[in-house]
PDB file of C-alpha atoms in Angstrom:
ATOM      1  CA  MET A   1      -3.688 -48.863  -6.845  1.00  0.00           C
ATOM      2  CA  ARG A   2      -2.119 -47.764  -3.552  1.00  0.00           C
ATOM      3  CA  GLU A   3      -2.108 -51.334  -2.226  1.00  0.00           C
ATOM      4  CA  ALA A   4       0.158 -52.407  -5.079  1.00  0.00           C
ATOM      5  CA  MET A   5       2.889 -50.121  -3.731  1.00  0.00           C
ATOM      6  CA  PHE A   6       3.195 -52.277  -0.605  1.00  0.00           C
ATOM      7  CA  ILE A   7       3.384 -55.651  -2.360  1.00  0.00           C
ATOM      8  CA  GLU A   8       6.531 -57.474  -1.261  1.00  0.00           C
ATOM      9  CA  SER A   9       7.651 -59.395  -4.316  1.00  0.00           C
ATOM     10  CA  LEU A  10       9.967 -62.386  -4.056  1.00  0.00           C
ATOM     11  CA  ILE A  11      10.468 -63.297  -7.720  1.00  0.00           C
ATOM     12  CA  GLU A  12      10.071 -61.127 -10.792  1.00  0.00           C
ATOM     13  CA  LEU A  13      10.301 -62.311 -14.382  1.00  0.00           C
ATOM     14  CA  ARG A  14      10.781 -59.556 -16.930  1.00  0.00           C
ATOM     15  CA  ASN A  15      10.259 -60.312 -20.621  1.00  0.00           C
ATOM     16  CA  VAL A  16      11.695 -63.819 -20.246  1.00  0.00           C
ATOM     17  CA  ARG A  17      12.193 -65.882 -23.360  1.00  0.00           C
ATOM     18  CA  LYS A  18      13.596 -69.420 -23.577  1.00  0.00           C
ATOM     19  CA  ILE A  19      14.603 -71.057 -26.854  1.00  0.00           C
ATOM     20  CA  TYR A  20      15.903 -74.599 -27.261  1.00  0.00           C
ATOM     21  CA  ARG A  21      17.900 -75.459 -30.363  1.00  0.00           C
ATOM     22  CA  MET A  22      17.467 -78.904 -31.907  1.00  0.00           C
ATOM     23  CA  GLY A  23      19.811 -79.129 -34.885  1.00  0.00           C
ATOM     24  CA  ASP A  24      18.778 -76.391 -37.278  1.00  0.00           C
ATOM     25  CA  GLU A  25      15.415 -76.022 -35.608  1.00  0.00           C
ATOM     26  CA  LYS A  26      14.615 -73.766 -32.666  1.00  0.00           C
ATOM     27  CA  VAL A  27      11.769 -74.344 -30.253  1.00  0.00           C
ATOM     28  CA  VAL A  28      10.342 -71.405 -28.330  1.00  0.00           C
ATOM     29  CA  ALA A  29       9.565 -72.911 -24.916  1.00  0.00           C
ATOM     30  CA  LEU A  30       8.679 -69.566 -23.277  1.00  0.00           C
ATOM     31  CA  ASP A  31       7.794 -66.395 -25.116  1.00  0.00           C
ATOM     32  CA  ASN A  32       8.108 -62.991 -23.443  1.00  0.00           C
ATOM     33  CA  ILE A  33       6.946 -63.951 -19.928  1.00  0.00           C
ATOM     34  CA  SER A  34       6.522 -61.251 -17.277  1.00  0.00           C
ATOM     35  CA  LEU A  35       5.263 -62.297 -13.834  1.00  0.00           C
ATOM     36  CA  THR A  36       5.561 -61.355 -10.169  1.00  0.00           C
ATOM     37  CA  PHE A  37       5.459 -63.827  -7.271  1.00  0.00           C
ATOM     38  CA  GLU A  38       4.806 -62.374  -3.830  1.00  0.00           C
ATOM     39  CA  LYS A  39       6.183 -63.558  -0.505  1.00  0.00           C
ATOM     40  CA  GLY A  40       3.984 -65.967   1.436  1.00  0.00           C
ATOM     41  CA  LYS A  41       1.543 -66.783  -1.384  1.00  0.00           C
ATOM     42  CA  ILE A  42       0.668 -70.077  -3.033  1.00  0.00           C
ATOM     43  CA  TYR A  43       0.794 -70.198  -6.827  1.00  0.00           C
ATOM     44  CA  CYS A  44      -0.256 -72.839  -9.330  1.00  0.00           C
ATOM     45  CA  LEU A  45       1.324 -72.999 -12.784  1.00  0.00           C
ATOM     46  CA  LEU A  46      -1.389 -74.865 -14.665  1.00  0.00           C
ATOM     47  CA  GLY A  47      -1.057 -76.254 -18.164  1.00  0.00           C
ATOM     48  CA  LYS A  48      -0.909 -79.356 -20.333  1.00  0.00           C
ATOM     49  CA  SER A  49       2.260 -81.326 -20.942  1.00  0.00           C
ATOM     50  CA  GLY A  50       4.584 -79.312 -23.173  1.00  0.00           C
ATOM     51  CA  SER A  51       2.969 -75.979 -22.274  1.00  0.00           C
ATOM     52  CA  GLY A  52       6.213 -74.586 -20.810  1.00  0.00           C
ATOM     53  CA  LYS A  53       5.254 -74.636 -17.129  1.00  0.00           C
ATOM     54  CA  SER A  54       8.149 -76.874 -16.019  1.00  0.00           C
ATOM     55  CA  THR A  55      10.599 -74.775 -18.040  1.00  0.00           C
ATOM     56  CA  LEU A  56       9.261 -71.719 -16.229  1.00  0.00           C
ATOM     57  CA  LEU A  57       9.881 -73.414 -12.871  1.00  0.00           C
ATOM     58  CA  ASN A  58      13.409 -74.413 -13.890  1.00  0.00           C
ATOM     59  CA  LEU A  59      14.234 -70.825 -14.811  1.00  0.00           C
ATOM     60  CA  MET A  60      12.931 -69.419 -11.526  1.00  0.00           C
ATOM     61  CA  ALA A  61      14.906 -72.048  -9.611  1.00  0.00           C
ATOM     62  CA  GLY A  62      18.117 -71.245 -11.471  1.00  0.00           C
ATOM     63  CA  LEU A  63      18.286 -74.729 -13.001  1.00  0.00           C
ATOM     64  CA  GLU A  64      18.288 -73.188 -16.477  1.00  0.00           C
ATOM     65  CA  LYS A  65      19.074 -69.746 -17.824  1.00  0.00           C
ATOM     66  CA  PRO A  66      16.787 -67.679 -20.043  1.00  0.00           C
ATOM     67  CA  THR A  67      17.715 -66.967 -23.629  1.00  0.00           C
ATOM     68  CA  ARG A  68      16.613 -63.407 -22.988  1.00  0.00           C
ATOM     69  CA  GLY A  69      15.081 -61.413 -20.150  1.00  0.00           C
ATOM     70  CA  GLU A  70      15.601 -60.945 -16.424  1.00  0.00           C
ATOM     71  CA  ILE A  71      14.790 -63.099 -13.405  1.00  0.00           C
ATOM     72  CA  VAL A  72      15.077 -61.221 -10.120  1.00  0.00           C
ATOM     73  CA  PHE A  73      14.948 -63.124  -6.823  1.00  0.00           C
ATOM     74  CA  ASN A  74      15.083 -60.926  -3.708  1.00  0.00           C
ATOM     75  CA  LYS A  75      16.498 -58.112  -5.848  1.00  0.00           C
ATOM     76  CA  LYS A  76      19.271 -60.395  -7.159  1.00  0.00           C
ATOM     77  CA  HIS A  77      19.555 -61.173 -10.866  1.00  0.00           C
ATOM     78  CA  ILE A  78      19.893 -64.943 -10.969  1.00  0.00           C
ATOM     79  CA  GLU A  79      20.308 -64.980 -14.761  1.00  0.00           C
ATOM     80  CA  ARG A  80      23.674 -63.293 -14.200  1.00  0.00           C
ATOM     81  CA  MET A  81      24.920 -65.795 -11.611  1.00  0.00           C
ATOM     82  CA  SER A  82      27.646 -68.369 -12.258  1.00  0.00           C
ATOM     83  CA  GLU A  83      26.910 -72.076 -11.746  1.00  0.00           C
ATOM     84  CA  LYS A  84      28.687 -71.968  -8.377  1.00  0.00           C
ATOM     85  CA  GLU A  85      26.661 -68.938  -7.293  1.00  0.00           C
ATOM     86  CA  LEU A  86      23.444 -70.631  -8.432  1.00  0.00           C
ATOM     87  CA  ALA A  87      24.247 -73.766  -6.424  1.00  0.00           C
ATOM     88  CA  ILE A  88      24.717 -71.676  -3.270  1.00  0.00           C
ATOM     89  CA  PHE A  89      21.576 -69.699  -4.094  1.00  0.00           C
ATOM     90  CA  ARG A  90      19.472 -72.890  -4.363  1.00  0.00           C
ATOM     91  CA  GLN A  91      20.883 -74.326  -1.138  1.00  0.00           C
ATOM     92  CA  LYS A  92      20.045 -71.140   0.730  1.00  0.00           C
ATOM     93  CA  TYR A  93      16.667 -70.099  -0.633  1.00  0.00           C
ATOM     94  CA  ILE A  94      14.909 -72.975  -2.403  1.00  0.00           C
ATOM     95  CA  GLY A  95      13.243 -76.296  -1.603  1.00  0.00           C
ATOM     96  CA  PHE A  96      12.056 -78.843  -4.175  1.00  0.00           C
ATOM     97  CA  VAL A  97       9.285 -81.453  -4.194  1.00  0.00           C
ATOM     98  CA  PHE A  98       9.279 -83.774  -7.204  1.00  0.00           C
ATOM     99  CA  GLN A  99       6.772 -86.219  -8.669  1.00  0.00           C
ATOM    100  CA  SER A 100       9.339 -89.038  -8.488  1.00  0.00           C
ATOM    101  CA  TYR A 101      10.381 -88.119  -4.911  1.00  0.00           C
ATOM    102  CA  ASN A 102      14.134 -88.175  -5.803  1.00  0.00           C
ATOM    103  CA  LEU A 103      15.133 -89.816  -2.530  1.00  0.00           C
ATOM    104  CA  LEU A 104      18.510 -91.544  -2.315  1.00  0.00           C
ATOM    105  CA  SER A 105      17.787 -95.269  -2.048  1.00  0.00           C
ATOM    106  CA  THR A 106      20.838 -96.073   0.099  1.00  0.00           C
ATOM    107  CA  LEU A 107      19.933 -93.509   2.779  1.00  0.00           C
ATOM    108  CA  THR A 108      17.313 -93.658   5.515  1.00  0.00           C
ATOM    109  CA  ALA A 109      14.444 -91.177   5.680  1.00  0.00           C
ATOM    110  CA  LEU A 110      16.334 -89.232   8.348  1.00  0.00           C
ATOM    111  CA  GLU A 111      19.514 -89.150   6.263  1.00  0.00           C
ATOM    112  CA  ASN A 112      17.599 -88.004   3.165  1.00  0.00           C
ATOM    113  CA  VAL A 113      16.015 -85.136   5.088  1.00  0.00           C
ATOM    114  CA  THR A 114      19.365 -84.206   6.620  1.00  0.00           C
ATOM    115  CA  LEU A 115      21.096 -83.808   3.232  1.00  0.00           C
ATOM    116  CA  PRO A 116      20.218 -80.120   2.587  1.00  0.00           C
ATOM    117  CA  LEU A 117      21.539 -79.252   6.047  1.00  0.00           C
ATOM    118  CA  ILE A 118      24.815 -81.066   5.381  1.00  0.00           C
ATOM    119  CA  LEU A 119      25.260 -79.021   2.195  1.00  0.00           C
ATOM    120  CA  ARG A 120      24.823 -75.867   4.265  1.00  0.00           C
ATOM    121  CA  HIS A 121      27.406 -77.096   6.786  1.00  0.00           C
ATOM    122  CA  VAL A 122      24.964 -77.173   9.697  1.00  0.00           C
ATOM    123  CA  ARG A 123      26.437 -78.872  12.754  1.00  0.00           C
ATOM    124  CA  LYS A 124      25.575 -82.546  13.175  1.00  0.00           C
ATOM    125  CA  ARG A 125      23.562 -82.240  16.382  1.00  0.00           C
ATOM    126  CA  LYS A 126      21.512 -79.306  15.056  1.00  0.00           C
ATOM    127  CA  ARG A 127      20.804 -80.870  11.667  1.00  0.00           C
ATOM    128  CA  SER A 128      19.770 -84.166  13.267  1.00  0.00           C
ATOM    129  CA  LYS A 129      17.363 -82.334  15.552  1.00  0.00           C
ATOM    130  CA  SER A 130      15.894 -80.277  12.674  1.00  0.00           C
ATOM    131  CA  ALA A 131      15.467 -83.354  10.458  1.00  0.00           C
ATOM    132  CA  LYS A 132      13.731 -85.309  13.231  1.00  0.00           C
ATOM    133  CA  GLU A 133      11.379 -82.390  13.883  1.00  0.00           C
ATOM    134  CA  MET A 134      10.456 -82.201  10.184  1.00  0.00           C
ATOM    135  CA  LEU A 135       9.853 -85.947   9.978  1.00  0.00           C
ATOM    136  CA  LYS A 136       7.573 -85.654  13.003  1.00  0.00           C
ATOM    137  CA  ALA A 137       5.748 -82.738  11.378  1.00  0.00           C
ATOM    138  CA  VAL A 138       4.985 -84.826   8.275  1.00  0.00           C
ATOM    139  CA  GLY A 139       3.981 -87.892  10.286  1.00  0.00           C
ATOM    140  CA  LEU A 140       7.093 -90.000   9.745  1.00  0.00           C
ATOM    141  CA  ALA A 141       8.703 -89.959  13.190  1.00  0.00           C
ATOM    142  CA  ASP A 142       8.407 -93.747  13.400  1.00  0.00           C
ATOM    143  CA  ARG A 143       9.901 -94.227   9.910  1.00  0.00           C
ATOM    144  CA  ALA A 144      13.111 -92.252  10.397  1.00  0.00           C
ATOM    145  CA  ARG A 145      15.353 -95.322  10.088  1.00  0.00           C
ATOM    146  CA  HIS A 146      13.538 -96.783   7.079  1.00  0.00           C
ATOM    147  CA  LYS A 147      14.967 -96.574   3.561  1.00  0.00           C
ATOM    148  CA  PRO A 148      12.786 -95.455   0.602  1.00  0.00           C
ATOM    149  CA  ALA A 149      12.110 -99.041  -0.546  1.00  0.00           C
ATOM    150  CA  GLU A 150      10.555 -99.701   2.865  1.00  0.00           C
ATOM    151  CA  LEU A 151       8.150 -96.756   2.545  1.00  0.00           C
ATOM    152  CA  SER A 152       4.872 -96.439   0.636  1.00  0.00           C
ATOM    153  CA  GLY A 153       4.527 -93.873  -2.149  1.00  0.00           C
ATOM    154  CA  GLY A 154       2.727 -91.475   0.189  1.00  0.00           C
ATOM    155  CA  GLN A 155       5.393 -91.919   2.863  1.00  0.00           C
ATOM    156  CA  GLN A 156       8.157 -91.294   0.333  1.00  0.00           C
ATOM    157  CA  GLN A 157       6.470 -88.068  -0.718  1.00  0.00           C
ATOM    158  CA  ARG A 158       6.131 -87.026   2.925  1.00  0.00           C
ATOM    159  CA  CYS A 159       9.861 -87.587   3.286  1.00  0.00           C
ATOM    160  CA  SER A 160      10.452 -85.508   0.155  1.00  0.00           C
ATOM    161  CA  ILE A 161       8.307 -82.718   1.609  1.00  0.00           C
ATOM    162  CA  ALA A 162      10.253 -82.831   4.885  1.00  0.00           C
ATOM    163  CA  ARG A 163      13.503 -82.526   2.932  1.00  0.00           C
ATOM    164  CA  ALA A 164      12.158 -79.577   0.930  1.00  0.00           C
ATOM    165  CA  PHE A 165      11.146 -77.616   4.035  1.00  0.00           C
ATOM    166  CA  VAL A 166      13.917 -78.563   6.482  1.00  0.00           C
ATOM    167  CA  ASN A 167      16.091 -75.594   5.437  1.00  0.00           C
ATOM    168  CA  ASN A 168      13.176 -73.193   5.968  1.00  0.00           C
ATOM    169  CA  PRO A 169      13.565 -71.935   2.368  1.00  0.00           C
ATOM    170  CA  GLN A 170      11.900 -68.762   1.136  1.00  0.00           C
ATOM    171  CA  VAL A 171      10.260 -70.617  -1.745  1.00  0.00           C
ATOM    172  CA  VAL A 172       9.358 -74.247  -2.426  1.00  0.00           C
ATOM    173  CA  PHE A 173       8.861 -75.446  -5.992  1.00  0.00           C
ATOM    174  CA  ALA A 174       6.631 -78.510  -6.333  1.00  0.00           C
ATOM    175  CA  ASP A 175       6.711 -80.100  -9.811  1.00  0.00           C
ATOM    176  CA  GLU A 176       3.695 -82.419 -10.235  1.00  0.00           C
ATOM    177  CA  PRO A 177       4.006 -83.360  -6.529  1.00  0.00           C
ATOM    178  CA  THR A 178       1.030 -85.737  -6.528  1.00  0.00           C
ATOM    179  CA  GLY A 179       1.377 -87.261  -9.995  1.00  0.00           C
ATOM    180  CA  ASN A 180       2.154 -90.754  -8.655  1.00  0.00           C
ATOM    181  CA  LEU A 181      -0.390 -90.736  -5.823  1.00  0.00           C
ATOM    182  CA  ASP A 182      -4.007 -91.850  -5.476  1.00  0.00           C
ATOM    183  CA  THR A 183      -6.806 -89.370  -4.811  1.00  0.00           C
ATOM    184  CA  LYS A 184      -6.897 -89.666  -1.010  1.00  0.00           C
ATOM    185  CA  THR A 185      -3.114 -89.451  -0.680  1.00  0.00           C
ATOM    186  CA  THR A 186      -3.094 -86.495  -3.092  1.00  0.00           C
ATOM    187  CA  ILE A 187      -5.461 -84.581  -0.792  1.00  0.00           C
ATOM    188  CA  ASP A 188      -3.346 -85.468   2.246  1.00  0.00           C
ATOM    189  CA  MET A 189      -0.139 -84.320   0.527  1.00  0.00           C
ATOM    190  CA  MET A 190      -1.637 -81.060  -0.704  1.00  0.00           C
ATOM    191  CA  ASP A 191      -3.081 -80.284   2.726  1.00  0.00           C
ATOM    192  CA  LEU A 192       0.327 -81.013   4.214  1.00  0.00           C
ATOM    193  CA  ILE A 193       2.477 -78.998   1.844  1.00  0.00           C
ATOM    194  CA  THR A 194       0.200 -75.962   1.752  1.00  0.00           C
ATOM    195  CA  GLY A 195      -0.271 -76.101   5.516  1.00  0.00           C
ATOM    196  CA  ILE A 196       3.472 -75.954   6.175  1.00  0.00           C
ATOM    197  CA  ALA A 197       3.956 -73.145   3.665  1.00  0.00           C
ATOM    198  CA  LYS A 198       1.164 -71.071   5.213  1.00  0.00           C
ATOM    199  CA  ARG A 199       2.394 -71.623   8.740  1.00  0.00           C
ATOM    200  CA  ASN A 200       5.882 -70.408   7.830  1.00  0.00           C
ATOM    201  CA  SER A 201       4.751 -67.645   5.424  1.00  0.00           C
ATOM    202  CA  GLN A 202       6.669 -69.285   2.595  1.00  0.00           C
ATOM    203  CA  THR A 203       6.032 -68.919  -1.111  1.00  0.00           C
ATOM    204  CA  LEU A 204       4.894 -72.145  -2.759  1.00  0.00           C
ATOM    205  CA  VAL A 205       4.828 -72.655  -6.529  1.00  0.00           C
ATOM    206  CA  ILE A 206       3.007 -75.786  -7.689  1.00  0.00           C
ATOM    207  CA  VAL A 207       3.419 -76.984 -11.276  1.00  0.00           C
ATOM    208  CA  THR A 208       0.633 -79.283 -12.442  1.00  0.00           C
ATOM    209  CA  HIS A 209      -1.744 -80.261 -15.222  1.00  0.00           C
ATOM    210  CA  ASN A 210      -4.355 -81.269 -12.621  1.00  0.00           C
ATOM    211  CA  MET A 211      -7.096 -78.653 -12.471  1.00  0.00           C
ATOM    212  CA  GLU A 212      -8.237 -79.879  -9.041  1.00  0.00           C
ATOM    213  CA  LEU A 213      -4.947 -78.819  -7.417  1.00  0.00           C
ATOM    214  CA  SER A 214      -5.544 -75.215  -8.450  1.00  0.00           C
ATOM    215  CA  SER A 215      -8.090 -74.845  -5.620  1.00  0.00           C
ATOM    216  CA  TYR A 216      -5.192 -74.779  -3.136  1.00  0.00           C
ATOM    217  CA  ALA A 217      -3.622 -71.701  -4.734  1.00  0.00           C
ATOM    218  CA  ASP A 218      -4.007 -67.989  -4.083  1.00  0.00           C
ATOM    219  CA  GLN A 219      -3.352 -67.407  -7.763  1.00  0.00           C
ATOM    220  CA  VAL A 220      -3.508 -69.711 -10.785  1.00  0.00           C
ATOM    221  CA  ILE A 221      -1.302 -68.935 -13.780  1.00  0.00           C
ATOM    222  CA  HIS A 222      -2.557 -70.676 -16.922  1.00  0.00           C
ATOM    223  CA  VAL A 223       0.323 -71.543 -19.271  1.00  0.00           C
ATOM    224  CA  ARG A 224      -0.223 -72.535 -22.888  1.00  0.00           C
ATOM    225  CA  ASP A 225       2.237 -72.877 -25.774  1.00  0.00           C
ATOM    226  CA  GLY A 226       4.941 -71.029 -23.874  1.00  0.00           C
ATOM    227  CA  LYS A 227       2.767 -68.037 -23.061  1.00  0.00           C
ATOM    228  CA  ILE A 228       0.680 -66.861 -20.124  1.00  0.00           C
ATOM    229  CA  GLU A 229      -2.900 -67.456 -21.227  1.00  0.00           C
ATOM    230  CA  SER A 230      -4.455 -65.903 -18.108  1.00  0.00           C
ATOM    231  CA  VAL A 231      -3.856 -65.171 -14.427  1.00  0.00           C
ATOM    232  CA  GLU A 232      -6.697 -66.041 -12.055  1.00  0.00           C
ATOM    233  CA  ASP A 233      -6.955 -64.845  -8.449  1.00  0.00           C
ATOM    234  CA  MET A 234      -8.650 -67.520  -6.369  1.00  0.00           C
ATOM    235  CA  PRO A 235     -11.177 -66.791  -3.613  1.00  0.00           C
ATOM    236  CA  LYS A 236      -9.739 -66.953  -0.114  1.00  0.00           C
ATOM    237  CA  LYS A 237     -10.536 -70.043   1.915  1.00  0.00           C
ATOM    238  CA  ASN A 238     -12.187 -69.685   5.295  1.00  0.00           C
ATOM    239  CA  GLU A 239     -10.406 -70.334   8.569  1.00  0.00           C
ATOM    240  CA  ASN A 240     -11.968 -73.775   8.954  1.00  0.00           C
ATOM    241  CA  THR A 241     -10.346 -74.880   5.710  1.00  0.00           C
ATOM    242  CA  ASP A 242      -6.960 -73.627   6.834  1.00  0.00           C
ATOM    243  CA  ASN A 243      -7.314 -75.396  10.158  1.00  0.00           C
ATOM    244  CA  GLY A 244      -8.174 -78.578   8.324  1.00  0.00           C
ATOM    245  CA  GLU A 245      -5.004 -78.321   6.307  1.00  0.00           C
ATOM    246  CA  MET A 246      -2.918 -77.841   9.395  1.00  0.00           C
ATOM    247  CA  SER A 247      -4.496 -80.804  11.137  1.00  0.00           C
ATOM    248  CA  HIS A 248      -3.157 -83.114   8.400  1.00  0.00           C
ATOM    249  CA  GLU A 249       0.309 -81.818   9.092  1.00  0.00           C
ATOM    250  CA  LYS A 250       0.230 -83.229  12.570  1.00  0.00           C
ATOM    251  CA  ASN A 251      -1.019 -86.670  11.601  1.00  0.00           C
TER     252      ASN A 251
END
């Protein structure tokens, strides 16, 4: 019990409820959710399509507001923030990795990765240097001038990962990050994303229906019908596993 007193929480959800109204009908997407996410840990929100896991991610990221309840990020109530405050909050603290990559087709890989730094008004020379370093870290140094259409699916996701981490955010949300990738590329991407997060002591929240991805997490949160079905602490991986993850990052 004493150890719990020293837990450094990053995100707390307190009795969160989310209801969508469709005409006269109301759909309870999340029902009375209370969870704590600690700094530097990897979490997996696991559930079938329609379980509420993506809604849960959207609420934590400030993309949607709860119908009821509190969402506290670094002791700040994001459910009370205005849209302008939420936009600044996301730019400062959050990175996103999406299944569909969400790269801008008219921009090069370097320009796509630079975007979050432009929004934070980082000077041109510094943001260019940071973006190049991230592209090198994900193995795309030689693809910096290529546009998304000139990259494979795995390369596009690497670019998306570089963009998510370039701001050094406190938390990265990955929504079905490997849904469009084959098995080998999925392993490479998961090794890469978890390796970067561990190296920088960042919190990573992975949303997926793929049970195999749960092995990368410190804790798996099973979501079903808008409720938390169970919370499972995963056994710690040995140092060799961690080193293996990091080695992919440098490829």
